[in-house]
Coordinates of C-alpha atoms and ligand atoms in Angstrom, one line a residue:
X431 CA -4.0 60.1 -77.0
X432 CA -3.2 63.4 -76.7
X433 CA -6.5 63.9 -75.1
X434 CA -6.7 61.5 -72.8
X435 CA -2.9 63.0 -71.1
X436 CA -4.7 66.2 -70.5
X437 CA -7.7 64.5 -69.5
X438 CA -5.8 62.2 -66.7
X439 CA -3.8 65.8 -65.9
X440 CA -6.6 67.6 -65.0
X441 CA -8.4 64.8 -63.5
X442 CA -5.2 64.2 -61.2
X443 CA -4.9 68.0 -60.4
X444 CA -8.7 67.8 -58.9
X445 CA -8.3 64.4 -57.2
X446 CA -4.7 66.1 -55.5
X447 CA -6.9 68.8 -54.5
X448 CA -9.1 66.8 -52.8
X449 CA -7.0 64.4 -50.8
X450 CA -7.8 64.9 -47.4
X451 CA -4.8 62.9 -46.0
X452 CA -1.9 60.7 -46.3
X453 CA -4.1 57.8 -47.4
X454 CA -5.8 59.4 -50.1
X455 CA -3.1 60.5 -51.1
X456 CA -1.0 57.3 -51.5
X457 CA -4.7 55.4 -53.4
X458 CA -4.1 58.5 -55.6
X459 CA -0.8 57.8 -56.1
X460 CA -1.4 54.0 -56.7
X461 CA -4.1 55.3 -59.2
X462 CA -1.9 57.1 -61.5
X463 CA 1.9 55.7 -61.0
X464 CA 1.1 52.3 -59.2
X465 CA 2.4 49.0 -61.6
X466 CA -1.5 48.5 -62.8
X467 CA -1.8 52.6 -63.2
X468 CA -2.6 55.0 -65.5
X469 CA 0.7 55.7 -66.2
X470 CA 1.5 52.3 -67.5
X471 CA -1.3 52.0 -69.4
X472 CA 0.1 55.1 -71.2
X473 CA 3.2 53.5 -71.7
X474 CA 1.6 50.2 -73.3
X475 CA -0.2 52.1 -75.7
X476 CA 2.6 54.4 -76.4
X477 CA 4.7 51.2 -77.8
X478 CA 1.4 50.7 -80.3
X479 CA 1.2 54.6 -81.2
X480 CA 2.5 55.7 -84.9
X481 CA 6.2 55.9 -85.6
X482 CA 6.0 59.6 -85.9
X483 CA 4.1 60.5 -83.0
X484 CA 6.5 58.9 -80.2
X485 CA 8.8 61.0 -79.9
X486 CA 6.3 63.9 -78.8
X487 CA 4.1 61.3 -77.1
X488 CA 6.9 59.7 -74.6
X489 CA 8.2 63.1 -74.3
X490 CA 4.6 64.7 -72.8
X491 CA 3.7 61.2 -70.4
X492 CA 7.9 61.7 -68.9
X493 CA 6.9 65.4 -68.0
X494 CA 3.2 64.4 -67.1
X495 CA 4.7 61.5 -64.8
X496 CA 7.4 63.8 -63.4
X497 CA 4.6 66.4 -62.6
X498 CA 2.5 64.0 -60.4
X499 CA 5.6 62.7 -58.6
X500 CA 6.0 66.1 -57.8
X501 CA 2.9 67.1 -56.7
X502 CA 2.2 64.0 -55.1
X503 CA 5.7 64.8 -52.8
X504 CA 4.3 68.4 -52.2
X505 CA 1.6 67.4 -51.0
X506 CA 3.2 64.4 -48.8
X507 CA 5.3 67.4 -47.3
X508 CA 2.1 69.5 -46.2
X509 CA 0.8 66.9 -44.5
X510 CA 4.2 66.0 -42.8
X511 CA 4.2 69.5 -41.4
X512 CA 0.5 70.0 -40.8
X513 CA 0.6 66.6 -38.6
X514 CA 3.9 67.9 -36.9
X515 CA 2.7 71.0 -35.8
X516 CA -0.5 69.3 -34.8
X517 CA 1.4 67.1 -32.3
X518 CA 4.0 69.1 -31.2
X519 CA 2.6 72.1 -30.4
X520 CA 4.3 73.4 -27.3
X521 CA 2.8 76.1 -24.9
X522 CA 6.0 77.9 -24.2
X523 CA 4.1 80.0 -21.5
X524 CA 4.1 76.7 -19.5
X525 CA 6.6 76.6 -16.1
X526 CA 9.5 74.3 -17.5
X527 CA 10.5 71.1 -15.2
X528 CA 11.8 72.3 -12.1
X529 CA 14.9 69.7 -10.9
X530 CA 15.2 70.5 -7.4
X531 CA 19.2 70.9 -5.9
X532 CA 20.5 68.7 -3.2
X533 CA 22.8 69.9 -0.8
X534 CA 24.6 69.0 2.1
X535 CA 23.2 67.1 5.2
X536 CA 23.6 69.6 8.3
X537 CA 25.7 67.1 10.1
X538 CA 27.9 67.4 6.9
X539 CA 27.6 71.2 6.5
X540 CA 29.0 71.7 10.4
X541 CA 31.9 68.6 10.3
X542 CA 33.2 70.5 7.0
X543 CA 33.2 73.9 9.1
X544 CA 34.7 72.4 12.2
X545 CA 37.2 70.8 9.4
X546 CA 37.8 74.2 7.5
X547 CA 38.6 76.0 11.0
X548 CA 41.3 73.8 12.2
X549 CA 42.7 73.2 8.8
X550 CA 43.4 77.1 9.2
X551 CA 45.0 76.1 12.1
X552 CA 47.5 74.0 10.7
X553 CA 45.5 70.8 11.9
X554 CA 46.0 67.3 9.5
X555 CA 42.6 65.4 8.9
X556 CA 43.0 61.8 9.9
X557 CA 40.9 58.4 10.4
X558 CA 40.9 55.4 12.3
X559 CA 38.4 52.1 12.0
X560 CA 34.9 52.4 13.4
X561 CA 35.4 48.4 14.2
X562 CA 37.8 48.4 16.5
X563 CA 40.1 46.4 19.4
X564 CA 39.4 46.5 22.9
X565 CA 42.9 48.1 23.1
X566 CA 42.4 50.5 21.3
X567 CA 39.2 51.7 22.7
X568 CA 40.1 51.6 26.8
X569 CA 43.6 49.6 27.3
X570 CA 45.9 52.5 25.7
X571 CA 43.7 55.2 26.8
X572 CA 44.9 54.4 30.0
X573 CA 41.0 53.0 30.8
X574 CA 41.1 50.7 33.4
X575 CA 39.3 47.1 33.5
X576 CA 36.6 47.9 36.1
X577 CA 35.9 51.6 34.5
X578 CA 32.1 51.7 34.3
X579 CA 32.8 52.4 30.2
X580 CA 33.8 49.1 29.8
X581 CA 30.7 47.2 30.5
X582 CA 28.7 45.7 28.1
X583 CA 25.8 47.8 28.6
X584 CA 28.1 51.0 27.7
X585 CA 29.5 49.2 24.6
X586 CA 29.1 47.8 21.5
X587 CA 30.8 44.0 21.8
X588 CA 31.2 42.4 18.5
X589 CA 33.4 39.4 18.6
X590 CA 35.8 38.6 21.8
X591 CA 38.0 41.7 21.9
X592 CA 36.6 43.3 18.9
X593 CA 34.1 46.1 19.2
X594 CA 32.4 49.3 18.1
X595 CA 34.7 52.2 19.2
X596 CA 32.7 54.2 21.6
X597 CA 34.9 57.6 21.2
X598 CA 37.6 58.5 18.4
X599 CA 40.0 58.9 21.0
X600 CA 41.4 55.5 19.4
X601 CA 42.5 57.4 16.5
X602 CA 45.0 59.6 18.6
X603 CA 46.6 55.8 19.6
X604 CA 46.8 54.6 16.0
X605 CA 48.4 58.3 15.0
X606 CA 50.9 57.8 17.3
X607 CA 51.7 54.4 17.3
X608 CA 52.8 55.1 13.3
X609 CA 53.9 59.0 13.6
X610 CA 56.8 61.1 16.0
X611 CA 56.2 64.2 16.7
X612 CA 55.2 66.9 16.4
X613 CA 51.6 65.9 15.9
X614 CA 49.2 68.4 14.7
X615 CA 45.6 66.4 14.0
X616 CA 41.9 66.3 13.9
X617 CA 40.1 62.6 13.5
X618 CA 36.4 63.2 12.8
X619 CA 34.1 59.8 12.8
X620 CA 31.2 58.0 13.6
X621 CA 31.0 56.6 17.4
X622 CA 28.5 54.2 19.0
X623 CA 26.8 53.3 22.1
X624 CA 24.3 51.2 23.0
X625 CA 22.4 54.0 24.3
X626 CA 18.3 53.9 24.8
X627 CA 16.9 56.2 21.7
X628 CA 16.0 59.8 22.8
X629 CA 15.8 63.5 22.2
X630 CA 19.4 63.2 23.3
X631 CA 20.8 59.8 22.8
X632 CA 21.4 58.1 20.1
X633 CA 23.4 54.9 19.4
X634 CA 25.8 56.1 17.0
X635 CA 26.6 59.7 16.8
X636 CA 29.7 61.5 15.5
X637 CA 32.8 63.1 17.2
X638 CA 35.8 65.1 16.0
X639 CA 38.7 64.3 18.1
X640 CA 41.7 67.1 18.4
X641 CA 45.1 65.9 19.6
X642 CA 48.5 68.2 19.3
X643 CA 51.9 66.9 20.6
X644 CA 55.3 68.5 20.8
X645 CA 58.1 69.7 22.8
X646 CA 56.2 72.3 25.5
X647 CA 53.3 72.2 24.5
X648 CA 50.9 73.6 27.1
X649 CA 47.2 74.4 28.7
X650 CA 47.1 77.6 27.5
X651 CA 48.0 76.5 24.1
X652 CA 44.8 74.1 24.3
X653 CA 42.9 77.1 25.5
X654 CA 44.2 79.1 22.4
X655 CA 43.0 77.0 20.1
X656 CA 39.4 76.3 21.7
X657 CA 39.0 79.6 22.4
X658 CA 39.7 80.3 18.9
X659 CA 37.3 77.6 17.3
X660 CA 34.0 78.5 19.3
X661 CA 34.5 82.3 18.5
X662 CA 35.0 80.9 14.6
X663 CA 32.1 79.0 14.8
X664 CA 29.7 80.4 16.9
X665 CA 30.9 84.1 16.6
X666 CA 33.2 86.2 17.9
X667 CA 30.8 87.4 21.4
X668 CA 31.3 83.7 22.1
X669 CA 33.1 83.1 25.4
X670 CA 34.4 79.8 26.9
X671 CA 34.8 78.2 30.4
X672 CA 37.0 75.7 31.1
X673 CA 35.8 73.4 34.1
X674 CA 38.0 70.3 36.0
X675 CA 36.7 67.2 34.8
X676 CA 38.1 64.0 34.8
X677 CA 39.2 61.5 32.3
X678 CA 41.8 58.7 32.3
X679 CA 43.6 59.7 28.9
X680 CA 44.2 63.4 30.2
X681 CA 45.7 64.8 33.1
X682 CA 44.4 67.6 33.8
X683 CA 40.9 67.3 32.3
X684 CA 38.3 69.8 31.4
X685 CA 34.8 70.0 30.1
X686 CA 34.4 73.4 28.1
X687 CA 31.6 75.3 27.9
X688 CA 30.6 78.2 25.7
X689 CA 28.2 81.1 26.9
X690 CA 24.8 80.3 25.6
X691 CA 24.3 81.2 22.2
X692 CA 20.9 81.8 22.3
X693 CA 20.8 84.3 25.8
X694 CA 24.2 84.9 25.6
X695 CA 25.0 84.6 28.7
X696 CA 21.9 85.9 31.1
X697 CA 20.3 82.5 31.2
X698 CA 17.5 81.1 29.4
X699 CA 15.8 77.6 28.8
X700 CA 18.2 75.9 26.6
X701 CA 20.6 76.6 28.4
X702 CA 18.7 75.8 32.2
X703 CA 19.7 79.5 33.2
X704 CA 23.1 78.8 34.0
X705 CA 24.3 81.2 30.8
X706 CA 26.9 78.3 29.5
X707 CA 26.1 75.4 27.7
X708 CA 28.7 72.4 27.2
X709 CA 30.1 71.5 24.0
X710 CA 33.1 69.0 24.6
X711 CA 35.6 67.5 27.0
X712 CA 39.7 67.8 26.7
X713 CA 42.7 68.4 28.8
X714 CA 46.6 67.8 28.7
X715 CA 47.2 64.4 27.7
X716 CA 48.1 61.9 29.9
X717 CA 51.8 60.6 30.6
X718 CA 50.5 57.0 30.9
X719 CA 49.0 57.5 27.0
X720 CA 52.6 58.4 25.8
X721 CA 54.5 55.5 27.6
X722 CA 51.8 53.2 25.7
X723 CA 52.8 54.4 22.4
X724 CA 56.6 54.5 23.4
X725 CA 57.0 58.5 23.3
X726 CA 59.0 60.3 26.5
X727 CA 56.7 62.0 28.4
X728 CA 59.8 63.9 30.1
X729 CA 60.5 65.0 26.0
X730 CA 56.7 65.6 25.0
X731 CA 54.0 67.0 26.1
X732 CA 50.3 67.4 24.1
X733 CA 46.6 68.7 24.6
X734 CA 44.2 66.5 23.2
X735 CA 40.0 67.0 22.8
X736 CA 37.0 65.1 21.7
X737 CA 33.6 67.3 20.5
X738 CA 30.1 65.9 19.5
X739 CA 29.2 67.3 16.0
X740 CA 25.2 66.6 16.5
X741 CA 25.5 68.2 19.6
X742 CA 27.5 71.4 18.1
X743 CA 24.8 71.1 14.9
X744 CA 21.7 71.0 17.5
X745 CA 23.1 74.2 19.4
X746 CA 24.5 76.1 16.1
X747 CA 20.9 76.0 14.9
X748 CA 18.8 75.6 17.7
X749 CA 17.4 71.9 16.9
X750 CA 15.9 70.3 20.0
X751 CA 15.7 66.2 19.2
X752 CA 18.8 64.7 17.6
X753 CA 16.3 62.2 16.4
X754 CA 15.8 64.7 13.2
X755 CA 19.3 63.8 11.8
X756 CA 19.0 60.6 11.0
X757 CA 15.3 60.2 10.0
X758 CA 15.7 62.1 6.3
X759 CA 12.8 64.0 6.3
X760 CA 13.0 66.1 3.4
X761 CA 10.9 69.0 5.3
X762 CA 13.8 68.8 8.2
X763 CA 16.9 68.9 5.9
X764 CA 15.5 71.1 3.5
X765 CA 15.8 74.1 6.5
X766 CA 19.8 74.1 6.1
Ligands
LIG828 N1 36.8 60.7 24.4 C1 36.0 61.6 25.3 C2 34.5 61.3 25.2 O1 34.1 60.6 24.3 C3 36.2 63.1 24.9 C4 37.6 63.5 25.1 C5 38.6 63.5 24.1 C6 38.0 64.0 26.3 C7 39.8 63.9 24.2 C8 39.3 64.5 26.5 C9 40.2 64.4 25.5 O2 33.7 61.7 26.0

């Protein structure tokens, strides 16, 4: 018997050797320790083996059966790793994945500007509904019944006296209505009109409306400020003009240019060689506004102003169809 335990040793050792894989290497593995196995079939003969001998019998099969459990995990392991290696070999010389940033829509970027400047100021941010009442939008601005603003055509209509607000002007009646003086705000927002789709209209655009009421405040106070913000925002050459206008919530009214940002000044084609292109409307506001929300107009006085952030955007960065904001093509927003 002795014999036949080296035997199965060395006949294991060359069958290990040449396993090629996991398979083989598991039949082997049934071969010699499976139930039916070699190994078993030591162990029945060991029981019939002389008295004498067992000791040194059961002694050798334990270390012979320890041995290929051993090897046969060794070997287990090489393959393990071989196969792992095989499959996850990794080319670190190859680009890694590239997760490209977002960032802010250009519309966004400006409105936080125009935000940051008159927060500097002293300014409060406020908002007001984009659905909104009739009253709101024309009665308390002091907009009469038959102004041309009014019509159907120039607004959006939802229900009876419910509509979309066509300026954020409404916001500087809900401020007031709920707030005294003094009044120190800027009420950014989306704005609609049923305006025919162009290179310069479009049906819902967005405004950031200024309004500032104490005792004596004045013009030049409004002229401050404005003259202020362009310089801020488009640098400090920038000039302003301030030309009558009319609207029915201020009194005086003016329509403000800046000098052209692109010729500065001498005339060019964006700006049709006048040197001044305009960027929003304002004036003083209106004693008739303050009577509607129950403060003195002998007590209080105010400027208020409206701006259009596409059209600020469009000359900030010389884009020529408003069209582009609001169609997200990644090869337009991916300029700012
Ligand atoms: N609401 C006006 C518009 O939409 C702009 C404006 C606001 C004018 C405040 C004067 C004062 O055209």
């Amino acid at each position: 018997m002795e014999n036949e335990i080296t035997n199965a040793r060395n006949s294991f050792m060359s069958e290990l050797q040449g396993a090629k894989d996991a398979e083989s290497l598991e039949s082997i593995r049934v071969k010699y320790l499976g139930r039916k196995g070699m190994m078993a079939g030591f162990m029945g003969k060991l029981a019939l083996a002389d008295k004498e001998k067992k000791p040194a019998l059961g002694k050798e099969l334990n270390k012979l059966k320890l041995y290929i459990q051993e090897e046969i995990n060794r070997k287990k392991d090489e393959f393990l790793a071989d196969r792992d290696l095989e499959s996850e070999k990794t080319d670190i010389t190859m680009p890694g994945f590239f997760r490209e940033s977002g960032r802010l829509h250009p519309l966004t970027g400006v409105l936080n500007e125009i935000n940051d400047i008159f927060i500097s100021l002293g300014f409060q941010i406020a908002e007001g509904p984009e659905i909104e009442k009739e009253f709101y939008n024309f009665e308390a601005l002091n907009i009469p019944l038959e102004h041309p603003s009014r019509d159907a055509f120039d607004t959006f209509y939802i229900k009876g006296n419910t509509l979309l607000r066509s300026h954020t002007s409404t916001v500087q009646i809900r401020i007031m209505e709920k707030k005294k003086p003094p009044i120190q705000v800027i009420m950014p927002g989306r704005v609609y009109r049923p305006d025919a789709v162009d290179a310069s209209h479009s049906f819902m655009f967005h405004q950031v409306e200024g309004l500032m009421v104490d005792k004596g405040i004045r013009f030049t106070d409004l002229k401050g400020i404005l003259n202020l913000f362009t310089k801020r925002m488009f640098g400090e050459k920038t000039m302003t003009r301030f030309r009558p206008s009319f609207f029915p919530f201020t009194e005086p009214s003016a329509e403000v240019d800046i000098s052209c940002i692109i010729c500065n000044g001498k005339g060019c084609r964006v700006c049709s060689h006048s040197g001044w292109l305009e960027i929003l409307g304002a004036g003083m506001v209106n004693p008739r506004v303050f009577e509607m929300v129950g403060y003195s107009p002998r007590k209080f006085t105010g400027f208020a102003f409206g701006m259009g952030v596409e059209r600020i955007t469009m000359l900030k960065y010389g884009i020529d169809d408003i069209r582009l904001f609001f169609e997200n093509d990644i090869r337009f927003l991916k300029q700012f």
